Amino acid sequence: MPWRKLLPPPVSVSPRWMMPLCLSTVALLLLGAAVLPLWTPGSGLGSWQQVPGEVGSAAGRRRVTGPAWSQSAEGKTGACCSGSPLQGRRKSRQWHIELQPWVSSYHSLEEEAARFLAYISSSQISCGKPDEEIGSLELTQEPWPICLDSAFHLAQQIHRKQCRVYSIGLGSEDKRFEVEMAKAGCEVHYFDPSINEAHIQKSAGHWYHRMAIDWRDPNPAVIAQKQHRTTKRLATIMSEFGHRKIDVLKADIESAEWKILENLILENVIEEIGQLVFAIHLHWPGFEISGNDTDVVRYWYSLLKELELRNFKLFHSYKDLNKPQIFLRKQAFNASSSYVLSWINTQWR
């Protein structure tokens, strides 16, 4: 056999006319890497972004393949999220809520309910006349009032256009509070797992996020099964968004508020919030709250007392008479099934 037949076939060489095409392709790839924004965890690929001023129209949305919603720097009005996770600096967490003593040795539901209802119906601090320059806003009106007394920090933050608001809801159609806060110049983030897109910009500094706030981070196996939904603790979201503090936290989360409040207290996130405006629901104990009715009311009361120990003072209580008048599954104590409570952190700076 001739020795030439033992050699491998010659390697083909691209013609010289193909070399400029290859170089052009490489140049385009390098240019794309320099121009396109980097993707960050949580931004989601292929999400839709709302163009300000064209809410609700197909023409008012544009496709974004990276975190266009997170390119602004932290602290600027209209910025959404820095995308640079914060390093933890909170105090070490506590592991449980200290229960308040029983009203009496009888452990009576009537006594516990009377103490609790009296507590949520009595203001602990006076919120004076709103600052004149922002007093025309509808932000001091029920059912979601905030305190705009110039003696407290929020009014100053609004003047500086440096206020930040987180609002947590579940499919609520009433967005007047969020709209008014955005008009006042605040950076507003509304979290609702029922919205269609991952992130929507409604107007300058006003964002919707398809997220649910929970008192624990979800099981990774559940995340894999439901990739279109995002459920996280508030501390996790603040860290991922690069937000150190929140001026106002508003929440109407259908009986999840008790465990959310507990989590905020135990992880010391509560100290990074200026005002709380929470709807509380009393028609049943709430998610993952065990014990008999007397135990439940004592736990509710202890949780709110813990807020007071963290320098939160109740300045407004709204009893919703449009909701069923039910207290722990029965008509009793002349109580409504829903109240909106507003607190101010007197040590907020």
mmCIF file of C-alpha atoms in Angstrom:
data_model
loop_
_atom_site.group_PDB
_atom_site.id
_atom_site.type_symbol
_atom_site.label_atom_id
_atom_site.label_comp_id
_atom_site.label_asym_id
_atom_site.label_seq_id
_atom_site.Cartn_x
_atom_site.Cartn_y
_atom_site.Cartn_z
ATOM 1 C CA MET A 1 0.000 0.000 0.000
ATOM 2 C CA PRO A 2 1.458 3.375 -0.960
ATOM 3 C CA TRP A 3 2.469 5.427 2.064
ATOM 4 C CA ARG A 4 0.405 8.442 0.870
ATOM 5 C CA LYS A 5 -2.842 6.542 1.556
ATOM 6 C CA LEU A 6 -1.939 6.271 5.260
ATOM 7 C CA LEU A 7 -1.933 10.030 5.766
ATOM 8 C CA PRO A 8 -5.088 11.818 7.085
ATOM 9 C CA PRO A 9 -7.025 13.975 4.630
ATOM 10 C CA PRO A 10 -5.770 17.544 4.376
ATOM 11 C CA VAL A 11 -7.429 20.152 6.577
ATOM 12 C CA SER A 12 -9.533 22.578 4.545
ATOM 13 C CA VAL A 13 -8.579 26.221 4.779
ATOM 14 C CA SER A 14 -11.157 28.987 4.559
ATOM 15 C CA PRO A 15 -10.837 31.132 1.471
ATOM 16 C CA ARG A 16 -9.316 34.561 1.984
ATOM 17 C CA TRP A 17 -12.605 36.272 1.132
ATOM 18 C CA MET A 18 -14.174 34.869 4.350
ATOM 19 C CA MET A 19 -11.644 36.527 6.648
ATOM 20 C CA PRO A 20 -13.293 40.012 6.617
ATOM 21 C CA LEU A 21 -16.638 38.422 7.524
ATOM 22 C CA CYS A 22 -15.131 36.660 10.530
ATOM 23 C CA LEU A 23 -13.471 39.850 11.720
ATOM 24 C CA SER A 24 -16.741 41.760 11.281
ATOM 25 C CA THR A 25 -18.599 39.190 13.383
ATOM 26 C CA VAL A 26 -16.060 39.464 16.192
ATOM 27 C CA ALA A 27 -16.288 43.258 16.079
ATOM 28 C CA LEU A 28 -20.086 43.154 16.332
ATOM 29 C CA LEU A 29 -19.949 40.799 19.321
ATOM 30 C CA LEU A 30 -17.480 43.047 21.131
ATOM 31 C CA LEU A 31 -19.579 46.106 20.380
ATOM 32 C CA GLY A 32 -22.720 44.399 21.694
ATOM 33 C CA ALA A 33 -20.977 43.418 24.913
ATOM 34 C CA ALA A 34 -19.922 47.017 25.464
ATOM 35 C CA VAL A 35 -23.342 48.563 24.749
ATOM 36 C CA LEU A 36 -25.877 46.150 26.267
ATOM 37 C CA PRO A 37 -26.459 46.374 30.039
ATOM 38 C CA LEU A 38 -25.304 43.515 32.177
ATOM 39 C CA TRP A 39 -27.974 41.162 33.465
ATOM 40 C CA THR A 40 -28.330 40.851 37.215
ATOM 41 C CA PRO A 41 -30.082 38.134 39.231
ATOM 42 C CA GLY A 42 -33.745 38.847 39.674
ATOM 43 C CA SER A 43 -34.046 41.171 36.701
ATOM 44 C CA GLY A 44 -35.640 38.547 34.507
ATOM 45 C CA LEU A 45 -35.039 38.094 30.827
ATOM 46 C CA GLY A 46 -37.524 39.322 28.328
ATOM 47 C CA SER A 47 -39.598 41.381 30.764
ATOM 48 C CA TRP A 48 -41.702 44.355 29.707
ATOM 49 C CA GLN A 49 -41.123 47.919 30.839
ATOM 50 C CA GLN A 50 -43.826 50.586 30.843
ATOM 51 C CA VAL A 51 -42.929 53.882 29.220
ATOM 52 C CA PRO A 52 -44.003 56.804 31.463
ATOM 53 C CA GLY A 53 -47.099 58.582 30.268
ATOM 54 C CA GLU A 54 -48.419 55.688 28.184
ATOM 55 C CA VAL A 55 -49.741 53.372 30.847
ATOM 56 C CA GLY A 56 -51.868 50.471 29.682
ATOM 57 C CA SER A 57 -51.195 50.687 25.944
ATOM 58 C CA ALA A 58 -49.219 48.213 23.911
ATOM 59 C CA ALA A 59 -47.331 51.101 22.346
ATOM 60 C CA GLY A 60 -46.361 52.297 25.793
ATOM 61 C CA ARG A 61 -44.348 49.189 26.614
ATOM 62 C CA ARG A 62 -40.985 48.194 25.333
ATOM 63 C CA ARG A 63 -39.158 44.922 25.520
ATOM 64 C CA VAL A 64 -36.155 44.905 27.824
ATOM 65 C CA THR A 65 -33.649 42.063 27.926
ATOM 66 C CA GLY A 66 -31.699 43.357 30.919
ATOM 67 C CA PRO A 67 -32.436 45.316 34.091
ATOM 68 C CA ALA A 68 -33.375 48.604 32.449
ATOM 69 C CA TRP A 69 -35.402 49.161 35.607
ATOM 70 C CA SER A 70 -32.281 49.027 37.776
ATOM 71 C CA GLN A 71 -29.727 51.217 36.056
ATOM 72 C CA SER A 72 -30.207 54.400 38.117
ATOM 73 C CA ALA A 73 -28.108 55.135 41.168
ATOM 74 C CA GLU A 74 -29.389 54.688 44.715
ATOM 75 C CA GLY A 75 -30.887 57.783 46.337
ATOM 76 C CA LYS A 76 -31.975 59.684 43.229
ATOM 77 C CA THR A 77 -35.631 60.505 42.750
ATOM 78 C CA GLY A 78 -37.038 58.161 40.132
ATOM 79 C CA ALA A 79 -34.349 55.533 40.675
ATOM 80 C CA CYS A 80 -35.662 52.037 41.026
ATOM 81 C CA CYS A 81 -32.983 49.685 42.188
ATOM 82 C CA SER A 82 -29.236 49.875 42.254
ATOM 83 C CA GLY A 83 -28.849 46.157 41.663
ATOM 84 C CA SER A 84 -25.933 46.104 44.130
ATOM 85 C CA PRO A 85 -26.921 43.955 47.136
ATOM 86 C CA LEU A 86 -26.209 45.587 50.477
ATOM 87 C CA GLN A 87 -24.034 43.938 53.051
ATOM 88 C CA GLY A 88 -25.913 43.209 56.251
ATOM 89 C CA ARG A 89 -25.364 45.605 59.109
ATOM 90 C CA ARG A 90 -28.452 44.904 61.213
ATOM 91 C CA LYS A 91 -28.230 43.764 64.778
ATOM 92 C CA SER A 92 -28.430 40.049 65.406
ATOM 93 C CA ARG A 93 -31.992 38.816 65.166
ATOM 94 C CA GLN A 94 -34.120 37.757 68.101
ATOM 95 C CA TRP A 95 -35.803 34.386 67.905
ATOM 96 C CA HIS A 96 -39.263 34.947 69.289
ATOM 97 C CA ILE A 97 -41.716 37.613 70.404
ATOM 98 C CA GLU A 98 -41.915 38.105 74.151
ATOM 99 C CA LEU A 99 -45.532 37.505 75.146
ATOM 100 C CA GLN A 100 -47.133 40.085 77.394
ATOM 101 C CA PRO A 101 -48.554 38.933 80.757
ATOM 102 C CA TRP A 102 -52.149 37.819 80.801
ATOM 103 C CA VAL A 103 -54.698 40.407 81.833
ATOM 104 C CA SER A 104 -55.669 38.158 84.735
ATOM 105 C CA SER A 105 -55.166 34.638 85.984
ATOM 106 C CA TYR A 106 -58.508 33.646 84.411
ATOM 107 C CA HIS A 107 -57.072 33.829 80.870
ATOM 108 C CA SER A 108 -60.407 35.201 79.752
ATOM 109 C CA LEU A 109 -61.100 35.911 76.071
ATOM 110 C CA GLU A 110 -63.329 38.837 77.050
ATOM 111 C CA GLU A 111 -60.541 40.451 79.063
ATOM 112 C CA GLU A 112 -57.875 39.846 76.433
ATOM 113 C CA ALA A 113 -60.117 41.140 73.638
ATOM 114 C CA ALA A 114 -61.049 44.250 75.629
ATOM 115 C CA ARG A 115 -57.374 45.075 76.247
ATOM 116 C CA PHE A 116 -56.433 44.503 72.619
ATOM 117 C CA LEU A 117 -59.328 46.483 71.111
ATOM 118 C CA ALA A 118 -58.737 49.377 73.509
ATOM 119 C CA TYR A 119 -55.064 49.384 72.525
ATOM 120 C CA ILE A 120 -55.662 49.568 68.753
ATOM 121 C CA SER A 121 -58.333 52.251 69.205
ATOM 122 C CA SER A 122 -56.223 54.718 71.209
ATOM 123 C CA SER A 123 -53.635 57.053 69.716
ATOM 124 C CA GLN A 124 -50.273 57.139 71.487
ATOM 125 C CA ILE A 125 -48.913 60.280 69.834
ATOM 126 C CA SER A 126 -50.433 63.323 68.204
ATOM 127 C CA CYS A 127 -49.734 64.030 64.552
ATOM 128 C CA GLY A 128 -50.189 67.776 64.206
ATOM 129 C CA LYS A 129 -51.158 69.950 61.303
ATOM 130 C CA PRO A 130 -49.546 68.873 58.013
ATOM 131 C CA ASP A 131 -46.732 70.945 56.607
ATOM 132 C CA GLU A 132 -48.318 73.859 54.723
ATOM 133 C CA GLU A 133 -46.477 73.220 51.480
ATOM 134 C CA ILE A 134 -47.633 69.604 51.242
ATOM 135 C CA GLY A 135 -50.801 69.802 53.322
ATOM 136 C CA SER A 136 -52.991 69.936 50.215
ATOM 137 C CA LEU A 137 -52.156 66.318 49.455
ATOM 138 C CA GLU A 138 -54.749 63.706 50.259
ATOM 139 C CA LEU A 139 -52.201 61.690 52.168
ATOM 140 C CA THR A 140 -53.518 62.448 55.633
ATOM 141 C CA GLN A 141 -57.023 61.170 54.855
ATOM 142 C CA GLU A 142 -58.542 57.825 55.791
ATOM 143 C CA PRO A 143 -58.217 54.972 55.302
ATOM 144 C CA TRP A 144 -54.451 55.213 54.642
ATOM 145 C CA PRO A 145 -53.207 58.294 56.500
ATOM 146 C CA ILE A 146 -49.554 59.144 56.967
ATOM 147 C CA CYS A 147 -48.154 61.770 59.302
ATOM 148 C CA LEU A 148 -46.911 64.914 57.543
ATOM 149 C CA ASP A 149 -46.308 66.911 60.708
ATOM 150 C CA SER A 150 -43.187 69.008 60.088
ATOM 151 C CA ALA A 151 -41.852 67.840 63.460
ATOM 152 C CA PHE A 152 -41.251 64.408 61.974
ATOM 153 C CA HIS A 153 -38.857 63.255 59.309
ATOM 154 C CA LEU A 154 -41.186 62.297 56.451
ATOM 155 C CA ALA A 155 -42.234 65.872 55.652
ATOM 156 C CA GLN A 156 -38.558 66.814 55.376
ATOM 157 C CA GLN A 157 -37.863 63.868 53.083
ATOM 158 C CA ILE A 158 -40.737 64.857 50.796
ATOM 159 C CA HIS A 159 -39.391 68.418 50.566
ATOM 160 C CA ARG A 160 -36.010 67.016 49.552
ATOM 161 C CA LYS A 161 -37.605 64.601 47.057
ATOM 162 C CA GLN A 162 -35.777 61.782 48.820
ATOM 163 C CA CYS A 163 -38.647 59.756 50.276
ATOM 164 C CA ARG A 164 -39.147 56.077 49.506
ATOM 165 C CA VAL A 165 -42.411 54.145 49.818
ATOM 166 C CA TYR A 166 -43.019 50.389 49.707
ATOM 167 C CA SER A 167 -46.628 49.311 49.240
ATOM 168 C CA ILE A 168 -47.653 45.657 49.492
ATOM 169 C CA GLY A 169 -50.987 44.523 48.112
ATOM 170 C CA LEU A 170 -52.929 41.646 46.615
ATOM 171 C CA GLY A 171 -54.820 42.752 43.540
ATOM 172 C CA SER A 172 -56.166 46.000 44.991
ATOM 173 C CA GLU A 173 -57.750 48.337 42.444
ATOM 174 C CA ASP A 174 -57.460 51.420 44.667
ATOM 175 C CA LYS A 175 -54.028 52.927 43.983
ATOM 176 C CA ARG A 176 -54.760 56.498 45.090
ATOM 177 C CA PHE A 177 -52.275 56.339 47.952
ATOM 178 C CA GLU A 178 -49.439 55.217 45.688
ATOM 179 C CA VAL A 179 -50.310 57.767 43.008
ATOM 180 C CA GLU A 180 -50.395 60.627 45.542
ATOM 181 C CA MET A 181 -47.062 59.614 47.047
ATOM 182 C CA ALA A 182 -45.509 59.530 43.569
ATOM 183 C CA LYS A 183 -46.964 62.974 42.838
ATOM 184 C CA ALA A 184 -45.329 64.224 46.039
ATOM 185 C CA GLY A 185 -41.976 63.226 44.555
ATOM 186 C CA CYS A 186 -41.472 59.967 46.441
ATOM 187 C CA GLU A 187 -39.928 56.861 44.945
ATOM 188 C CA VAL A 188 -42.801 54.356 45.097
ATOM 189 C CA HIS A 189 -42.554 50.574 44.793
ATOM 190 C CA TYR A 190 -45.776 48.579 44.691
ATOM 191 C CA PHE A 191 -45.473 44.808 45.186
ATOM 192 C CA ASP A 192 -48.283 42.572 43.962
ATOM 193 C CA PRO A 193 -47.915 38.951 42.754
ATOM 194 C CA SER A 194 -51.021 39.243 40.562
ATOM 195 C CA ILE A 195 -49.689 41.788 38.039
ATOM 196 C CA ASN A 196 -48.780 40.561 34.575
ATOM 197 C CA GLU A 197 -45.206 41.777 34.077
ATOM 198 C CA ALA A 198 -42.147 41.445 36.277
ATOM 199 C CA HIS A 199 -41.506 45.199 36.498
ATOM 200 C CA ILE A 200 -43.620 48.081 35.198
ATOM 201 C CA GLN A 201 -42.823 51.778 35.431
ATOM 202 C CA LYS A 202 -46.110 53.652 35.815
ATOM 203 C CA SER A 203 -44.536 57.119 35.937
ATOM 204 C CA ALA A 204 -41.310 58.751 37.016
ATOM 205 C CA GLY A 205 -40.229 57.019 40.218
ATOM 206 C CA HIS A 206 -43.388 54.876 40.403
ATOM 207 C CA TRP A 207 -42.860 51.146 39.921
ATOM 208 C CA TYR A 208 -44.903 47.949 40.044
ATOM 209 C CA HIS A 209 -43.160 44.659 40.837
ATOM 210 C CA ARG A 210 -44.616 41.179 40.459
ATOM 211 C CA MET A 211 -43.499 40.028 43.888
ATOM 212 C CA ALA A 212 -45.102 38.738 47.057
ATOM 213 C CA ILE A 213 -43.667 39.624 50.465
ATOM 214 C CA ASP A 214 -43.385 36.668 52.824
ATOM 215 C CA TRP A 215 -41.997 36.044 56.303
ATOM 216 C CA ARG A 216 -39.579 33.423 54.980
ATOM 217 C CA ASP A 217 -37.688 32.852 51.764
ATOM 218 C CA PRO A 218 -39.335 30.196 49.561
ATOM 219 C CA ASN A 219 -38.219 26.615 49.116
ATOM 220 C CA PRO A 220 -35.880 26.392 46.077
ATOM 221 C CA ALA A 221 -37.922 23.459 44.741
ATOM 222 C CA VAL A 222 -41.051 25.620 44.747
ATOM 223 C CA ILE A 223 -39.192 28.403 42.928
ATOM 224 C CA ALA A 224 -38.228 25.959 40.168
ATOM 225 C CA GLN A 225 -41.871 24.950 39.710
ATOM 226 C CA LYS A 226 -43.235 28.517 39.719
ATOM 227 C CA GLN A 227 -40.609 30.599 37.988
ATOM 228 C CA HIS A 228 -43.120 33.313 37.043
ATOM 229 C CA ARG A 229 -43.743 34.134 40.706
ATOM 230 C CA THR A 230 -41.301 35.740 43.115
ATOM 231 C CA THR A 231 -41.790 35.481 46.871
ATOM 232 C CA LYS A 232 -39.188 36.952 49.211
ATOM 233 C CA ARG A 233 -38.719 38.462 52.624
ATOM 234 C CA LEU A 234 -38.739 42.245 52.786
ATOM 235 C CA ALA A 235 -35.133 42.240 54.009
ATOM 236 C CA THR A 236 -34.080 40.257 50.937
ATOM 237 C CA ILE A 237 -35.820 42.648 48.541
ATOM 238 C CA MET A 238 -34.345 45.727 50.224
ATOM 239 C CA SER A 239 -30.879 44.226 49.969
ATOM 240 C CA GLU A 240 -31.259 43.268 46.309
ATOM 241 C CA PHE A 241 -32.683 46.680 45.416
ATOM 242 C CA GLY A 242 -29.871 48.411 47.291
ATOM 243 C CA HIS A 243 -32.290 50.169 49.654
ATOM 244 C CA ARG A 244 -31.092 50.808 53.182
ATOM 245 C CA LYS A 245 -34.281 52.464 54.495
ATOM 246 C CA ILE A 246 -37.987 52.877 53.755
ATOM 247 C CA ASP A 247 -39.824 56.041 54.742
ATOM 248 C CA VAL A 248 -43.312 54.499 54.549
ATOM 249 C CA LEU A 249 -44.380 50.845 54.461
ATOM 250 C CA LYS A 250 -48.045 50.323 53.561
ATOM 251 C CA ALA A 251 -49.543 46.831 53.561
ATOM 252 C CA ASP A 252 -52.902 45.200 52.969
ATOM 253 C CA ILE A 253 -52.064 41.510 52.723
ATOM 254 C CA GLU A 254 -55.177 39.670 53.881
ATOM 255 C CA SER A 255 -54.158 38.181 57.245
ATOM 256 C CA ALA A 256 -50.472 37.662 56.411
ATOM 257 C CA GLU A 257 -49.719 40.938 58.235
ATOM 258 C CA TRP A 258 -49.166 39.297 61.622
ATOM 259 C CA LYS A 259 -46.357 37.010 60.452
ATOM 260 C CA ILE A 260 -44.885 39.784 58.265
ATOM 261 C CA LEU A 261 -44.788 42.143 61.262
ATOM 262 C CA GLU A 262 -43.241 39.414 63.387
ATOM 263 C CA ASN A 263 -40.531 38.856 60.782
ATOM 264 C CA LEU A 264 -39.776 42.587 60.512
ATOM 265 C CA ILE A 265 -39.354 42.769 64.277
ATOM 266 C CA LEU A 266 -37.304 39.592 64.688
ATOM 267 C CA GLU A 267 -34.899 40.541 61.881
ATOM 268 C CA ASN A 268 -34.663 44.186 63.053
ATOM 269 C CA VAL A 269 -35.872 45.430 59.670
ATOM 270 C CA ILE A 270 -38.503 47.434 61.556
ATOM 271 C CA GLU A 271 -35.823 49.898 62.694
ATOM 272 C CA GLU A 272 -35.202 50.869 59.052
ATOM 273 C CA ILE A 273 -38.807 51.984 58.483
ATOM 274 C CA GLY A 274 -40.143 55.465 59.238
ATOM 275 C CA GLN A 275 -43.926 54.928 59.195
ATOM 276 C CA LEU A 276 -46.152 51.869 59.064
ATOM 277 C CA VAL A 277 -49.665 51.877 57.623
ATOM 278 C CA PHE A 278 -51.070 48.362 58.015
ATOM 279 C CA ALA A 279 -54.473 46.807 57.542
ATOM 280 C CA ILE A 280 -55.056 44.187 60.240
ATOM 281 C CA HIS A 281 -57.696 41.467 59.937
ATOM 282 C CA LEU A 282 -59.423 40.028 62.986
ATOM 283 C CA HIS A 283 -61.978 37.614 61.548
ATOM 284 C CA TRP A 284 -59.572 34.680 62.028
ATOM 285 C CA PRO A 285 -56.144 34.196 63.662
ATOM 286 C CA GLY A 286 -54.106 34.601 60.479
ATOM 287 C CA PHE A 287 -51.598 32.424 58.687
ATOM 288 C CA GLU A 288 -49.548 30.033 60.845
ATOM 289 C CA ILE A 289 -50.866 31.393 64.144
ATOM 290 C CA SER A 290 -51.862 28.590 66.487
ATOM 291 C CA GLY A 291 -53.596 28.314 69.842
ATOM 292 C CA ASN A 292 -57.093 28.974 71.090
ATOM 293 C CA ASP A 293 -58.792 32.342 70.666
ATOM 294 C CA THR A 294 -57.430 33.681 73.944
ATOM 295 C CA ASP A 295 -53.858 32.737 72.965
ATOM 296 C CA VAL A 296 -54.302 34.396 69.573
ATOM 297 C CA VAL A 297 -55.479 37.728 71.019
ATOM 298 C CA ARG A 298 -52.638 37.730 73.527
ATOM 299 C CA TYR A 299 -50.178 37.138 70.669
ATOM 300 C CA TRP A 300 -51.683 39.973 68.601
ATOM 301 C CA TYR A 301 -51.398 42.333 71.560
ATOM 302 C CA SER A 302 -47.814 41.245 72.329
ATOM 303 C CA LEU A 303 -46.778 41.839 68.728
ATOM 304 C CA LEU A 304 -48.112 45.406 68.739
ATOM 305 C CA LYS A 305 -46.535 46.082 72.125
ATOM 306 C CA GLU A 306 -43.229 44.971 70.622
ATOM 307 C CA LEU A 307 -43.656 47.705 68.005
ATOM 308 C CA GLU A 308 -44.128 50.208 70.807
ATOM 309 C CA LEU A 309 -40.923 48.998 72.450
ATOM 310 C CA ARG A 310 -39.185 49.682 69.113
ATOM 311 C CA ASN A 311 -40.267 53.360 69.308
ATOM 312 C CA PHE A 312 -43.319 53.011 67.055
ATOM 313 C CA LYS A 313 -46.267 55.080 68.298
ATOM 314 C CA LEU A 314 -49.803 54.657 67.009
ATOM 315 C CA PHE A 315 -51.099 57.986 65.682
ATOM 316 C CA HIS A 316 -54.247 56.873 63.848
ATOM 317 C CA SER A 317 -56.755 54.018 63.940
ATOM 318 C CA TYR A 318 -59.444 53.472 61.307
ATOM 319 C CA LYS A 319 -62.253 51.017 61.991
ATOM 320 C CA ASP A 320 -63.644 49.781 58.674
ATOM 321 C CA LEU A 321 -67.419 49.626 59.116
ATOM 322 C CA ASN A 322 -67.861 48.454 55.540
ATOM 323 C CA LYS A 323 -66.322 45.092 56.403
ATOM 324 C CA PRO A 324 -68.147 42.334 58.329
ATOM 325 C CA GLN A 325 -68.322 43.002 62.058
ATOM 326 C CA ILE A 326 -66.654 39.734 63.037
ATOM 327 C CA PHE A 327 -64.029 38.978 65.663
ATOM 328 C CA LEU A 328 -62.441 35.510 65.481
ATOM 329 C CA ARG A 329 -65.324 34.016 63.494
ATOM 330 C CA LYS A 330 -68.109 35.464 65.606
ATOM 331 C CA GLN A 331 -69.924 38.709 66.144
ATOM 332 C CA ALA A 332 -68.539 39.957 69.422
ATOM 333 C CA PHE A 333 -67.098 42.918 71.284
ATOM 334 C CA ASN A 334 -68.507 45.421 68.751
ATOM 335 C CA ALA A 335 -65.399 44.841 66.673
ATOM 336 C CA SER A 336 -64.861 45.110 62.939
ATOM 337 C CA SER A 337 -63.044 42.399 61.019
ATOM 338 C CA SER A 338 -60.657 45.013 59.598
ATOM 339 C CA TYR A 339 -58.784 48.053 60.933
ATOM 340 C CA VAL A 340 -56.089 50.249 59.386
ATOM 341 C CA LEU A 341 -53.429 51.288 61.901
ATOM 342 C CA SER A 342 -50.785 53.964 61.338
ATOM 343 C CA TRP A 343 -47.578 54.186 63.366
ATOM 344 C CA ILE A 344 -44.649 56.573 63.312
ATOM 345 C CA ASN A 345 -41.106 55.676 64.324
ATOM 346 C CA THR A 346 -40.231 58.465 66.755
ATOM 347 C CA GLN A 347 -36.502 57.684 66.447
ATOM 348 C CA TRP A 348 -36.505 57.788 62.636
ATOM 349 C CA ARG A 349 -33.642 59.772 61.124
#
